[in-house]
């Protein structure tokens, strides 16, 4: 049995590498049949129309029938295993009332039957069956073995289903590929919006792996080649940057400068040159250096930094193209195109004639990839990490991209295309309307004023935030600039960055959060390795233990505000007791006194607490008394209240921001703050959702801080509703016991209030 598990592992790897699902099933049935020493092993999989189970692989039955024999869901023992969702083990199957005889499969003679369901995320996807002619009872260990096997097989089947693998489709003679139906591929949201168009696949023309390592006897010549390649790539990047200059804010354009820096003599170029001087030819030296850098990036825990590995690879390939002199440019572009690639890079966007690019899909990458950042800035819908999408097989096909939900539809139906056309047009008209709200206050129809602020950090998107009418910064995630360094930034470095934001936002208030590392955010130069990082040394716990880091940061914040009229608000993350607030205040007072002593003319900062740990909800009243403001971090608060890791896709469905427990907690915090007359805000993603914004406004949150992208829509919703109406909704919601009910109720209420335009369209 041990060796069977090894076999299974081998098969899983085989499929992961080659994607050959049908072959994997064939190997599996043969191996199982041998291991259990029986006559037949078969796998039945749910048909595409979900009306029955199709014979997908067999060793022992008539192989001609694979893909042809179908057992409906309510038929036979296979159907029964599926319906019960548990194993059925019989000595004499023919005597069971559910026994169902399929003459064409040639199973007449079999007596002993053991069937186990193949289940993925609560859904029965198929049944694994072993049978034997002679009367026999499969023993418990055999049953346990098959259950283990089926559980592992389930994710493979789910994957095959997702990619529309032929092994789980009925065989219909003469079916042309066009007749295949629509398939949906899941990825993550990269940039919001819906788009469709013809696929243009981009791929790197050069292949670093194929470069041989070779010694050269003409070092000078190789160095010359390198210099030329470097110069050409630099020129290309500058050109790309210029092409983007009119369509991108300057912070995003800075990405290209960062690119150029990676080529500097003290970075990649110097490393490559060293290798050449030691005798390696230019291409081999390039390959070695890029590999080493990539290895280092892959080890990084921080997603944002890991994504920078993609930039290094892109630069490496660009250099190789020049070293090998194999430039290839696509010359034909459809009018409406979707750019698809295994790893789409910003540079790949540049060959596309402006105005034709409708959407972007990258098989690799995440919402923090540069391409996703650029796509958001250019308002091009994008889906990242669509791992199952067979990118290289779909050139020229029509693809529909849904950047709200991170979904890609291959062979979209006429109905879906028509619907999307309408949605795109509606969005365009709506965006024009939203633009007109920019200068207007966020005020309900019955005169209740709410402040809409922005969360900033990743790309320093100052311009975009101000363009959308942000009235302040509600959360500056200071850890982001810390992450892109190889040591703690100095006080002067921090001050310059903070001041840039404060100046741009003056006279608006700016909320600077002190360093929030730990959890899923770590610094390469300050590693924290823990079994349970979200419950470990995180946020304020780290900085209170390291006053030298905390004090420098707070001093930088205070100094950065010198001479500016906007309020500086210092916000403390992960507070789980009032004692932490008091300790932090002592340090902040110390920093302020030092800065005054140095002669700076600065106002004392306001000090606020993030309510993102359940303990802080229960002590909100005391915290509100001692702090100048409270701000709920609903991302973490939801994670800690529901005990659901916010980054784990397996439990993503349990992460419900409309969970009644979370809503009640949010209301309690607001009440506590009101009782102490302390301003209360929120800076989690929830504030940027239409339902969330309405409920929070009803609860009396003064400040909603969100990603700039969501700001105009939230303003529109609030300007088009009465607070009295929102309070009525809140009262009903507070009596509900299920997240699904809250969700449905709010959807219906917003639609009835004429606010349906902001609700992202749900696919059926
Ligand atoms: C939060 O937890 O809601 C929050 C705003 O902080 P972060 O997402 O940076 O943890
Ligand atoms: Mg948080």
CSV table of C-alpha atoms in Angstrom, one decimal, residues 76-311:
chain,number,residue,atom,x,y,z
A,76,UNK,CA,-27.2,1.6,-9.9
A,77,UNK,CA,-24.5,1.3,-7.2
A,78,UNK,CA,-22.3,4.0,-8.8
A,79,UNK,CA,-25.2,6.4,-8.6
A,80,UNK,CA,-25.9,5.4,-5.0
A,81,UNK,CA,-22.2,6.0,-3.9
A,82,UNK,CA,-22.6,9.5,-5.4
A,83,UNK,CA,-25.9,10.3,-3.8
A,84,UNK,CA,-24.8,9.0,-0.4
A,85,UNK,CA,-21.3,10.6,-0.7
A,86,UNK,CA,-19.8,7.7,1.1
A,87,UNK,CA,-18.2,4.3,0.3
A,88,UNK,CA,-20.3,1.2,-0.5
A,89,UNK,CA,-18.6,-2.1,0.0
A,90,UNK,CA,-20.6,-5.3,-1.0
A,91,UNK,CA,-19.8,-8.9,-1.1
A,92,UNK,CA,-22.5,-9.8,-3.6
A,93,UNK,CA,-23.4,-6.8,-5.6
A,94,UNK,CA,-26.0,-8.5,-7.8
A,95,UNK,CA,-28.2,-9.0,-4.8
A,96,UNK,CA,-28.3,-5.3,-3.8
A,97,UNK,CA,-31.6,-3.6,-4.8
A,98,UNK,CA,-29.6,-0.9,-6.5
A,99,UNK,CA,-27.6,-3.3,-8.6
A,100,UNK,CA,-27.8,-2.1,-12.2
A,101,UNK,CA,-26.6,-4.2,-15.0
A,102,UNK,CA,-24.8,-2.7,-17.9
A,103,UNK,CA,-24.4,-5.4,-20.5
A,104,UNK,CA,-22.2,-3.3,-22.9
A,105,UNK,CA,-19.6,-2.8,-20.2
A,106,UNK,CA,-19.2,-6.6,-19.8
A,107,UNK,CA,-19.5,-6.4,-16.0
A,108,UNK,CA,-22.1,-9.2,-15.8
A,109,UNK,CA,-19.8,-11.6,-14.0
A,110,UNK,CA,-18.7,-9.4,-11.1
A,111,UNK,CA,-19.8,-9.9,-7.6
A,112,UNK,CA,-17.7,-8.0,-5.1
A,113,UNK,CA,-18.1,-4.3,-5.4
A,114,UNK,CA,-16.4,-1.4,-3.6
A,115,UNK,CA,-17.2,2.1,-4.7
A,116,UNK,CA,-15.8,5.3,-3.1
A,117,UNK,CA,-16.9,8.8,-4.1
A,118,UNK,CA,-14.4,11.4,-5.4
A,119,UNK,CA,-15.3,14.6,-3.7
A,120,UNK,CA,-13.8,18.1,-4.0
A,121,UNK,CA,-15.1,21.0,-1.9
A,122,UNK,CA,-18.2,19.1,-0.9
A,123,UNK,CA,-19.1,18.3,-4.6
A,124,UNK,CA,-19.1,14.6,-5.8
A,125,UNK,CA,-17.1,14.6,-9.0
A,126,UNK,CA,-17.1,10.9,-9.6
A,127,UNK,CA,-16.8,7.4,-8.3
A,128,UNK,CA,-13.8,5.1,-8.0
A,129,UNK,CA,-14.9,1.4,-8.3
A,130,UNK,CA,-13.1,-1.9,-7.8
A,131,UNK,CA,-14.9,-5.2,-8.6
A,132,UNK,CA,-14.1,-8.9,-8.6
A,133,UNK,CA,-15.7,-12.0,-10.1
A,134,UNK,CA,-15.3,-14.2,-7.2
A,135,UNK,CA,-17.3,-13.5,-4.1
A,136,UNK,CA,-15.0,-11.5,-1.8
A,137,UNK,CA,-15.2,-8.8,0.8
A,138,UNK,CA,-12.8,-5.9,0.3
A,139,UNK,CA,-11.3,-5.4,3.7
A,140,UNK,CA,-11.2,-2.2,5.7
A,141,UNK,CA,-7.7,-1.3,4.9
A,142,UNK,CA,-8.4,-1.6,1.2
A,143,UNK,CA,-11.4,0.6,1.7
A,144,UNK,CA,-9.4,3.1,3.6
A,145,UNK,CA,-6.7,3.1,0.9
A,146,UNK,CA,-9.3,3.8,-1.8
A,147,UNK,CA,-10.8,6.6,0.2
A,148,UNK,CA,-7.3,8.2,0.6
A,149,UNK,CA,-6.6,7.8,-3.1
A,150,UNK,CA,-10.0,9.3,-4.1
A,151,UNK,CA,-9.4,12.3,-1.8
A,152,UNK,CA,-6.1,13.0,-3.5
A,153,UNK,CA,-7.5,12.3,-7.0
A,154,UNK,CA,-10.3,14.8,-6.4
A,155,UNK,CA,-8.2,17.9,-6.8
A,156,UNK,CA,-6.9,16.5,-10.1
A,157,UNK,CA,-10.4,15.9,-11.3
A,158,UNK,CA,-11.5,19.4,-10.3
A,159,UNK,CA,-8.6,20.8,-12.2
A,160,UNK,CA,-9.3,18.7,-15.3
A,161,UNK,CA,-12.9,19.8,-15.1
A,162,UNK,CA,-11.9,23.5,-14.8
A,163,UNK,CA,-9.7,23.3,-17.9
A,164,UNK,CA,-12.3,21.3,-19.8
A,165,UNK,CA,-10.2,18.2,-20.3
A,166,UNK,CA,-11.5,15.8,-22.9
A,167,UNK,CA,-11.3,12.9,-20.5
A,168,UNK,CA,-14.3,14.1,-18.7
A,169,UNK,CA,-16.4,15.0,-21.7
A,170,UNK,CA,-18.8,12.6,-23.4
A,171,UNK,CA,-17.5,11.4,-26.7
A,172,UNK,CA,-19.7,12.8,-29.4
A,173,UNK,CA,-18.6,11.8,-32.9
A,174,UNK,CA,-17.9,14.5,-35.4
A,175,UNK,CA,-17.9,17.2,-32.7
A,176,UNK,CA,-15.8,20.1,-33.8
A,177,UNK,CA,-13.7,22.1,-31.3
A,178,UNK,CA,-16.0,25.1,-32.0
A,179,UNK,CA,-18.9,23.2,-30.8
A,180,UNK,CA,-17.3,22.9,-27.4
A,181,UNK,CA,-19.1,25.0,-24.8
A,182,UNK,CA,-18.0,28.0,-22.7
A,183,UNK,CA,-15.4,27.3,-20.1
A,184,UNK,CA,-14.6,29.5,-17.1
A,185,UNK,CA,-11.1,29.8,-15.7
A,186,UNK,CA,-10.6,31.2,-12.3
A,187,UNK,CA,-7.8,33.6,-11.5
A,188,UNK,CA,-7.6,36.6,-9.2
A,189,UNK,CA,-8.9,40.1,-9.8
A,190,UNK,CA,-6.0,42.2,-11.3
A,191,UNK,CA,-7.9,45.3,-12.4
A,192,UNK,CA,-11.7,45.8,-12.4
A,193,UNK,CA,-14.0,45.8,-15.4
A,194,UNK,CA,-15.3,43.5,-18.1
A,195,UNK,CA,-13.8,43.2,-21.6
A,196,UNK,CA,-13.7,40.9,-24.5
A,197,UNK,CA,-11.7,40.7,-27.6
A,198,UNK,CA,-9.5,38.5,-29.7
A,199,UNK,CA,-6.5,36.9,-28.0
A,200,UNK,CA,-3.0,37.8,-28.9
A,201,UNK,CA,-0.6,35.6,-27.1
A,202,UNK,CA,2.7,37.2,-26.0
A,203,UNK,CA,5.6,35.0,-25.2
A,204,UNK,CA,9.3,35.6,-24.7
A,205,UNK,CA,11.1,34.9,-27.9
A,206,UNK,CA,14.3,34.1,-26.1
A,207,UNK,CA,14.8,31.1,-23.9
A,208,UNK,CA,17.4,31.5,-21.1
A,209,UNK,CA,17.2,27.8,-20.2
A,210,UNK,CA,18.4,26.8,-23.7
A,211,UNK,CA,21.6,28.8,-23.4
A,212,UNK,CA,24.7,26.7,-23.0
A,213,UNK,CA,27.3,27.7,-20.5
A,214,UNK,CA,30.5,28.1,-22.5
A,215,UNK,CA,34.0,29.5,-22.0
A,216,UNK,CA,35.2,32.3,-24.2
A,217,UNK,CA,38.7,33.2,-25.3
A,218,UNK,CA,37.6,36.7,-26.4
A,219,UNK,CA,36.5,38.4,-23.3
A,220,UNK,CA,36.7,41.9,-24.9
A,221,UNK,CA,34.4,40.9,-27.7
A,222,UNK,CA,31.8,39.4,-25.2
A,223,UNK,CA,32.0,42.5,-23.0
A,224,UNK,CA,31.3,44.6,-26.1
A,225,UNK,CA,28.3,42.5,-26.9
A,226,UNK,CA,27.0,42.9,-23.4
A,227,UNK,CA,27.4,46.7,-23.5
A,228,UNK,CA,25.5,46.9,-26.8
A,229,UNK,CA,22.7,44.7,-25.5
A,230,UNK,CA,22.5,46.8,-22.2
A,231,UNK,CA,22.4,50.0,-24.2
A,232,UNK,CA,19.6,48.6,-26.5
A,233,UNK,CA,17.5,47.4,-23.6
A,234,UNK,CA,17.9,50.7,-21.7
A,235,UNK,CA,16.9,52.6,-24.9
A,236,UNK,CA,13.8,50.3,-25.2
A,237,UNK,CA,12.7,50.9,-21.7
A,238,UNK,CA,13.1,54.6,-22.0
A,239,UNK,CA,11.0,54.5,-25.1
A,240,UNK,CA,8.4,52.4,-23.4
A,241,UNK,CA,8.3,54.8,-20.5
A,242,UNK,CA,7.8,57.7,-23.0
A,243,UNK,CA,5.0,55.9,-24.7
A,244,UNK,CA,3.3,55.6,-21.4
A,245,UNK,CA,4.0,59.1,-20.3
A,246,UNK,CA,0.7,60.6,-21.4
A,247,UNK,CA,-1.5,57.7,-20.0
A,248,UNK,CA,0.1,57.0,-16.6
A,249,UNK,CA,0.6,59.1,-13.5
A,250,UNK,CA,4.2,59.7,-12.5
A,251,UNK,CA,4.3,57.3,-9.7
A,252,UNK,CA,3.6,54.4,-12.0
A,253,UNK,CA,6.1,55.8,-14.5
A,254,UNK,CA,8.6,55.4,-11.7
A,255,UNK,CA,8.3,51.7,-12.2
A,256,UNK,CA,10.3,52.0,-15.4
A,257,UNK,CA,13.1,53.9,-13.5
A,258,UNK,CA,13.2,51.0,-11.1
A,259,UNK,CA,13.6,48.7,-14.1
A,260,UNK,CA,16.5,50.8,-15.4
A,261,UNK,CA,18.1,50.7,-11.9
A,262,UNK,CA,18.1,46.9,-12.0
A,263,UNK,CA,20.4,47.1,-15.0
A,264,UNK,CA,22.9,49.3,-13.2
A,265,UNK,CA,26.5,48.4,-12.9
A,266,UNK,CA,26.0,47.8,-9.2
A,267,UNK,CA,23.1,45.4,-10.0
A,268,UNK,CA,22.7,43.0,-12.9
A,269,UNK,CA,25.1,44.5,-15.3
A,270,UNK,CA,28.0,44.4,-12.9
A,271,UNK,CA,27.3,40.8,-12.0
A,272,UNK,CA,27.2,39.8,-15.6
A,273,UNK,CA,30.4,41.7,-16.4
A,274,UNK,CA,32.2,39.9,-13.6
A,275,UNK,CA,31.3,36.5,-15.0
A,276,UNK,CA,32.5,37.4,-18.4
A,277,UNK,CA,35.8,38.7,-17.1
A,278,UNK,CA,36.1,35.2,-15.5
A,279,UNK,CA,35.8,33.6,-18.9
A,280,UNK,CA,32.1,32.9,-19.4
A,281,UNK,CA,30.6,34.1,-22.7
A,282,UNK,CA,28.0,36.8,-22.4
A,283,UNK,CA,24.9,34.7,-22.9
A,284,UNK,CA,26.1,32.1,-20.3
A,285,UNK,CA,27.0,34.8,-17.8
A,286,UNK,CA,23.6,36.4,-18.3
A,287,UNK,CA,21.9,33.1,-17.7
A,288,UNK,CA,23.8,32.4,-14.5
A,289,UNK,CA,23.2,35.8,-13.0
A,290,UNK,CA,19.5,35.9,-13.8
A,291,UNK,CA,19.1,32.4,-12.3
A,292,UNK,CA,20.8,33.4,-9.1
A,293,UNK,CA,18.6,36.4,-8.8
A,294,UNK,CA,15.5,34.5,-9.5
A,295,UNK,CA,16.4,31.9,-6.9
A,296,UNK,CA,16.7,34.6,-4.3
A,297,UNK,CA,13.4,36.3,-5.2
A,298,UNK,CA,11.5,33.0,-5.1
A,299,UNK,CA,12.6,32.5,-1.5
A,300,UNK,CA,11.0,35.8,-0.5
A,301,UNK,CA,7.9,35.5,1.5
A,302,UNK,CA,6.5,38.9,0.6
A,303,UNK,CA,4.3,38.6,-2.4
A,304,UNK,CA,5.2,42.1,-3.7
A,305,UNK,CA,8.9,41.4,-3.6
A,306,UNK,CA,8.5,37.9,-5.1
A,307,UNK,CA,6.7,39.5,-8.0
A,308,UNK,CA,9.9,41.6,-8.6
A,309,UNK,CA,11.5,38.3,-9.7
A,310,UNK,CA,9.3,38.6,-12.8
A,311,UNK,CA,10.9,41.9,-13.6
